[in-house]
Short mmCIF file of C-alpha atoms in Angstrom, two decimals:
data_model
loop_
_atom_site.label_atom_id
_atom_site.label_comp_id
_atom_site.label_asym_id
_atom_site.label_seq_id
_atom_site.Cartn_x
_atom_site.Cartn_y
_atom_site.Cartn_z
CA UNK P 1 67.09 35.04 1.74
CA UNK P 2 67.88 38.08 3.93
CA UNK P 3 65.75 40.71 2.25
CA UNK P 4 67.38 43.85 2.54
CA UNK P 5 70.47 45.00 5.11
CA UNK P 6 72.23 48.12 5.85
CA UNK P 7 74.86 48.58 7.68
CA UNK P 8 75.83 50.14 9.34
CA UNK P 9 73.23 49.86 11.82
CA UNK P 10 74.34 53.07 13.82
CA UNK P 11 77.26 55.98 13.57
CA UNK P 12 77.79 58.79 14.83
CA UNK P 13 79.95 61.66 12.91
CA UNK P 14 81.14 64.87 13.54
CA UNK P 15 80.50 67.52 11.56
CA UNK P 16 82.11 67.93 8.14
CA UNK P 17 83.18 64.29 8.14
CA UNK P 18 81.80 61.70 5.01
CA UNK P 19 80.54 58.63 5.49
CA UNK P 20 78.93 55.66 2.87
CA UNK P 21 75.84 54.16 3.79
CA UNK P 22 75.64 50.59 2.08
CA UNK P 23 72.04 49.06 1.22
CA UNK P 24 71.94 45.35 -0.10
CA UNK P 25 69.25 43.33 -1.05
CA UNK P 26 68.82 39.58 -2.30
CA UNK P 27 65.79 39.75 -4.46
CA UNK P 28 66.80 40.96 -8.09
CA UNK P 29 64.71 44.31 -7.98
CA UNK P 30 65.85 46.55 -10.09
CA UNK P 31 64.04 49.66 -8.15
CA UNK P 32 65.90 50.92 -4.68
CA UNK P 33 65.43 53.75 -2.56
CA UNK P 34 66.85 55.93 0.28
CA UNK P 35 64.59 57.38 2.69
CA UNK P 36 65.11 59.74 5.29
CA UNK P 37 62.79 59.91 8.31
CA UNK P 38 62.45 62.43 11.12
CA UNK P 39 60.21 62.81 13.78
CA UNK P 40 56.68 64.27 12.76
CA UNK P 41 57.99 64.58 8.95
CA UNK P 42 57.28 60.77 7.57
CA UNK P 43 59.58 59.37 5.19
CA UNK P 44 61.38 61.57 2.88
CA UNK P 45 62.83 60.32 -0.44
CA UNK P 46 66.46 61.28 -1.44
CA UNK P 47 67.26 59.51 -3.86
CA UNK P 48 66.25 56.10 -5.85
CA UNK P 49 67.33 54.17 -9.07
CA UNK P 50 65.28 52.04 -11.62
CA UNK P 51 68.40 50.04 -12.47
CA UNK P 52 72.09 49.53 -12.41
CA UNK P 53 73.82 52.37 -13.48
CA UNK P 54 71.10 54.45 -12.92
CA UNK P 55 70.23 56.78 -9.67
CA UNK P 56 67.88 60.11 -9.70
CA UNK P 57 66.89 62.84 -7.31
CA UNK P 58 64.30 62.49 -4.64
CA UNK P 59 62.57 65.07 -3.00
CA UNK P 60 65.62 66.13 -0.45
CA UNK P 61 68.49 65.10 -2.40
CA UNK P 62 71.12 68.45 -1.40
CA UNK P 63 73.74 66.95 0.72
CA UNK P 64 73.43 63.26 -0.75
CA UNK P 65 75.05 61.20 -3.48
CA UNK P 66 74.27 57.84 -4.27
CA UNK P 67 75.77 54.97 -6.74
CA UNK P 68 73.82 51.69 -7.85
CA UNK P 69 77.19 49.91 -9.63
CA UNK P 70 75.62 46.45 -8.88
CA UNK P 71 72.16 45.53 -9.22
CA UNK P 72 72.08 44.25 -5.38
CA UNK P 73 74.02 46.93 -3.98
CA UNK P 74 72.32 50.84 -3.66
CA UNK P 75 75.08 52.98 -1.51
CA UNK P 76 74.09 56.52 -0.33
CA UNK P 77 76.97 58.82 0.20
CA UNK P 78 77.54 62.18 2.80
CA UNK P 79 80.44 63.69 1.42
CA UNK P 80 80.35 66.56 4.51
CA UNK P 81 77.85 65.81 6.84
CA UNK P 82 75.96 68.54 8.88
CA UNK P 83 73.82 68.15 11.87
CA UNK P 84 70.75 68.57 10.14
CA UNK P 85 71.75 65.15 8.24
CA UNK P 86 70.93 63.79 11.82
CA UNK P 87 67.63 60.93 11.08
CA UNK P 88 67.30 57.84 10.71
CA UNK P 89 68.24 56.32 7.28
CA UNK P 90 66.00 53.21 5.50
CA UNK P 91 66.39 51.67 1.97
CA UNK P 92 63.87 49.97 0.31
CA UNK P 93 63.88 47.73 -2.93
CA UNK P 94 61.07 46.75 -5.13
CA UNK P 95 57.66 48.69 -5.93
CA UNK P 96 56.25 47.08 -3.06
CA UNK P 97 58.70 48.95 -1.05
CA UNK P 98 60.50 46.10 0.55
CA UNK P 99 62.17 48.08 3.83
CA UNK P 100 65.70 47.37 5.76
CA UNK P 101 65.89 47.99 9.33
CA UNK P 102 67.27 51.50 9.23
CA UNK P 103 70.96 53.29 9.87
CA UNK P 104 70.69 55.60 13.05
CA UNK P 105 72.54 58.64 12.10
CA UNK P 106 74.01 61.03 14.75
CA UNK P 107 76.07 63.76 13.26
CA UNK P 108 77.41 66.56 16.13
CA UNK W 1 52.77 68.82 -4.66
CA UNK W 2 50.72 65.78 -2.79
CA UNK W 3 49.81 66.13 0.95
CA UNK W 4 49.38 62.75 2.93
CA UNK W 5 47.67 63.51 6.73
CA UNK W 6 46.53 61.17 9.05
CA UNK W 7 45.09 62.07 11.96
CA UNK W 8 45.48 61.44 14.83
CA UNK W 9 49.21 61.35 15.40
CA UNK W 10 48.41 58.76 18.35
CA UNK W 11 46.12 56.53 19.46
CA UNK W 12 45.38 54.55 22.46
CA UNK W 13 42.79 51.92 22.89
CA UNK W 14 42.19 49.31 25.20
CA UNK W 15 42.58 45.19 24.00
CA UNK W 16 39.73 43.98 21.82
CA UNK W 17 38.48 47.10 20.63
CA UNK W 18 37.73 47.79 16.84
CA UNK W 19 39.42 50.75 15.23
CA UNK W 20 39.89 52.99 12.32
CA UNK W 21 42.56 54.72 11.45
CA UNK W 22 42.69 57.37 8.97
CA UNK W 23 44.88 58.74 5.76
CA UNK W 24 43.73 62.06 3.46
CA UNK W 25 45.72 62.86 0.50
CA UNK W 26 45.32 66.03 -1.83
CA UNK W 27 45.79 64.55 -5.27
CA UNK W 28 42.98 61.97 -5.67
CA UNK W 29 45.55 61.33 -9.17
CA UNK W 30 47.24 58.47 -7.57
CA UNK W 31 48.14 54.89 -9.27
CA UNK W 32 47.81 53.17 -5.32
CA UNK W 33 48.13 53.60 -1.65
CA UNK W 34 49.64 51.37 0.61
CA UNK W 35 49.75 50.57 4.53
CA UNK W 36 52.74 50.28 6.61
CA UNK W 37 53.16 48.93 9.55
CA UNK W 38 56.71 50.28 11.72
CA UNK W 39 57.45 48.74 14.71
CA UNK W 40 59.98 51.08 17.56
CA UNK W 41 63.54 50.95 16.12
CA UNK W 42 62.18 48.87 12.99
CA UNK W 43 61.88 49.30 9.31
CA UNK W 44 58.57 49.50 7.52
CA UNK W 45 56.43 46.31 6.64
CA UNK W 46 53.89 46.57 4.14
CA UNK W 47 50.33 45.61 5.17
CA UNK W 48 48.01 46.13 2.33
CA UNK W 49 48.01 47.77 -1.39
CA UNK W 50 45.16 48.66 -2.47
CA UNK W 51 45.22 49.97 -5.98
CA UNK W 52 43.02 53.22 -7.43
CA UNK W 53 40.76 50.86 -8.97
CA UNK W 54 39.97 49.24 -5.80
CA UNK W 55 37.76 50.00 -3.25
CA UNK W 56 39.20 47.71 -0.25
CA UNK W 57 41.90 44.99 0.63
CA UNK W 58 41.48 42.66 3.54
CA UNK W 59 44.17 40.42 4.89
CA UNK W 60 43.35 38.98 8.25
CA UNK W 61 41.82 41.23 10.77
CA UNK W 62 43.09 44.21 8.77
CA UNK W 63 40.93 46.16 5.92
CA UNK W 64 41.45 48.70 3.84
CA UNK W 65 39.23 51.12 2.28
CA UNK W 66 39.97 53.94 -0.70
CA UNK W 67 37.91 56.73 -1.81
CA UNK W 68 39.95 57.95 -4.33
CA UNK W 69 37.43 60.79 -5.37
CA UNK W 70 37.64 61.98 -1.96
CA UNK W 71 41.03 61.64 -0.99
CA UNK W 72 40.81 59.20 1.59
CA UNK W 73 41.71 55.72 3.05
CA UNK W 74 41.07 53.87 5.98
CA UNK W 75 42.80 51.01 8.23
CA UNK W 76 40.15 49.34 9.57
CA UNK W 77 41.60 47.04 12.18
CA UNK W 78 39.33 44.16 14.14
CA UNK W 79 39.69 42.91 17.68
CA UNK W 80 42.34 44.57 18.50
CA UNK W 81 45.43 42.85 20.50
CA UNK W 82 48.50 44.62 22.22
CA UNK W 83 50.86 43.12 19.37
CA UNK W 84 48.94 45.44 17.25
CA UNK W 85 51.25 48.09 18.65
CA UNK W 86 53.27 50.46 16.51
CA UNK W 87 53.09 53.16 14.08
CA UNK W 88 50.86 52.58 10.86
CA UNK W 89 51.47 54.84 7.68
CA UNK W 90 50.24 55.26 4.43
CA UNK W 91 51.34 56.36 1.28
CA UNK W 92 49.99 57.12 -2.11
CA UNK W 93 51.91 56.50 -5.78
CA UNK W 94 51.19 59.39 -7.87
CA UNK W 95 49.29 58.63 -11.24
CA UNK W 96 51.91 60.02 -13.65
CA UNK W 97 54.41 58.61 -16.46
CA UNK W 98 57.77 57.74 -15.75
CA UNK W 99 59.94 55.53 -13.80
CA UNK W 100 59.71 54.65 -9.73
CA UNK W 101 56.43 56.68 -8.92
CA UNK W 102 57.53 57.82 -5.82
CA UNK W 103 55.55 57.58 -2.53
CA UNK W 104 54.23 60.37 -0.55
CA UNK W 105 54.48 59.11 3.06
CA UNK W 106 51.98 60.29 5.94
CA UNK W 107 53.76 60.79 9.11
CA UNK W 108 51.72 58.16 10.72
CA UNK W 109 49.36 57.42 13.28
CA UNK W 110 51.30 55.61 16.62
CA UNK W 111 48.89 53.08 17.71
CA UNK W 112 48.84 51.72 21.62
CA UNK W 113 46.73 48.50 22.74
CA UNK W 114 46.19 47.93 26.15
CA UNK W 115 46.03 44.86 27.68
#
């Protein structure tokens, strides 16, 4: 039972380049979430889903697309990435907000 | 829009101390709030939930207080070690229909034990 992983762990891109974030996690919730998190800011929500096939806008979602095609699998997409999409990166599953370690973002 | 402070952004104590740490949030309309503890480099792991019918949660050494008509919570935290360092946040579920009921994260209060 691994929880929830992301990977990758770390990347850095330069601007204007896309990327796919991939969250995963082994405990048939049907609720996931991405999170942003900068320093001083707390977590940020950009998007989440309630179920497969479903995904809906956070609270910073510009920039960001995301698709839940299988239940285990939540991916969050950067299509053109911009240096203020520099943060760290966490998903979560479950309404008890089950975290994964986080993807360090760089983008230059 | 809900507002989640805590205060103070850091915190150091020495080893065996008792402490509180603090969380205010705007919108006493909330459905829970919930304790995280984030470790350097680390994802969040939840602590405590307390729910807005609830006045307190205790697990271990750790309690947790809500006054929901006031718009505040508090990590109570006994005999304090130096594994008890890291960053605690809370964050409150809005009271509202429909689906997820996103959280409104504080931006934490980084906690230092000394030995």
């Amino acid at each position: 039972n691994a929880g929830v992983t992301q990977t990758p762990k770390f990347r850095v891109l330069k601007t204007g380049q896309s990327m796919t974030l991939l969250c995963a996690q082994d405990m048939n919730h049907e609720y996931m979430y991405w999170y942003r998190q900068d320093p001083g800011m707390g977590l940020r929500l950009i998007h989440y889903s309630v179920g497969e096939g479903t995904t809906a806008k956070g609270e910073v979602p510009d920039g960001y697309n995301v698709s839940r095609l299988k239940k285990q699998n939540f991916l969050l997409g950067l299509e053109s990435a911009a240096p203020s999409q520099t943060s760290v990166y966490f998903c979560a599953s479950g309404h008890e907000q089950y975290f994964g370690p986080g993807t360090r973002l760089t983008v230059t | 829009k809900q507002e989640v402070t805590q205060i103070p952004a850091a915190l150091s104590v020495p080893e065996g101390e008792n402490l509180v740490l603090n969380c205010s949030f705007t919108d006493s309309a909330i459905y829970n709030l919930q304790w995280f503890r984030q470790d350097p480099g680390k994802g969040l792991t939840s602590l405590l939930l307390i729910q807005s019918s609830q006045r307190e949660q205790t697990s271990g050494r750790l309690n947790a207080s809500l006054d929901k008509s006031s718009g505040r919570s508090t990590l109570y935290i006994a005999a304090s070690q130096p594994g008890d360092s890291a960053t605690y946040l809370c964050a409150v579920r809005p009271w509202r229909s429909g689906s997820a009921r996103q959280l409104t994260f504080g931006s934490g209060t980084q906690l230092t034990v000394l030995p």
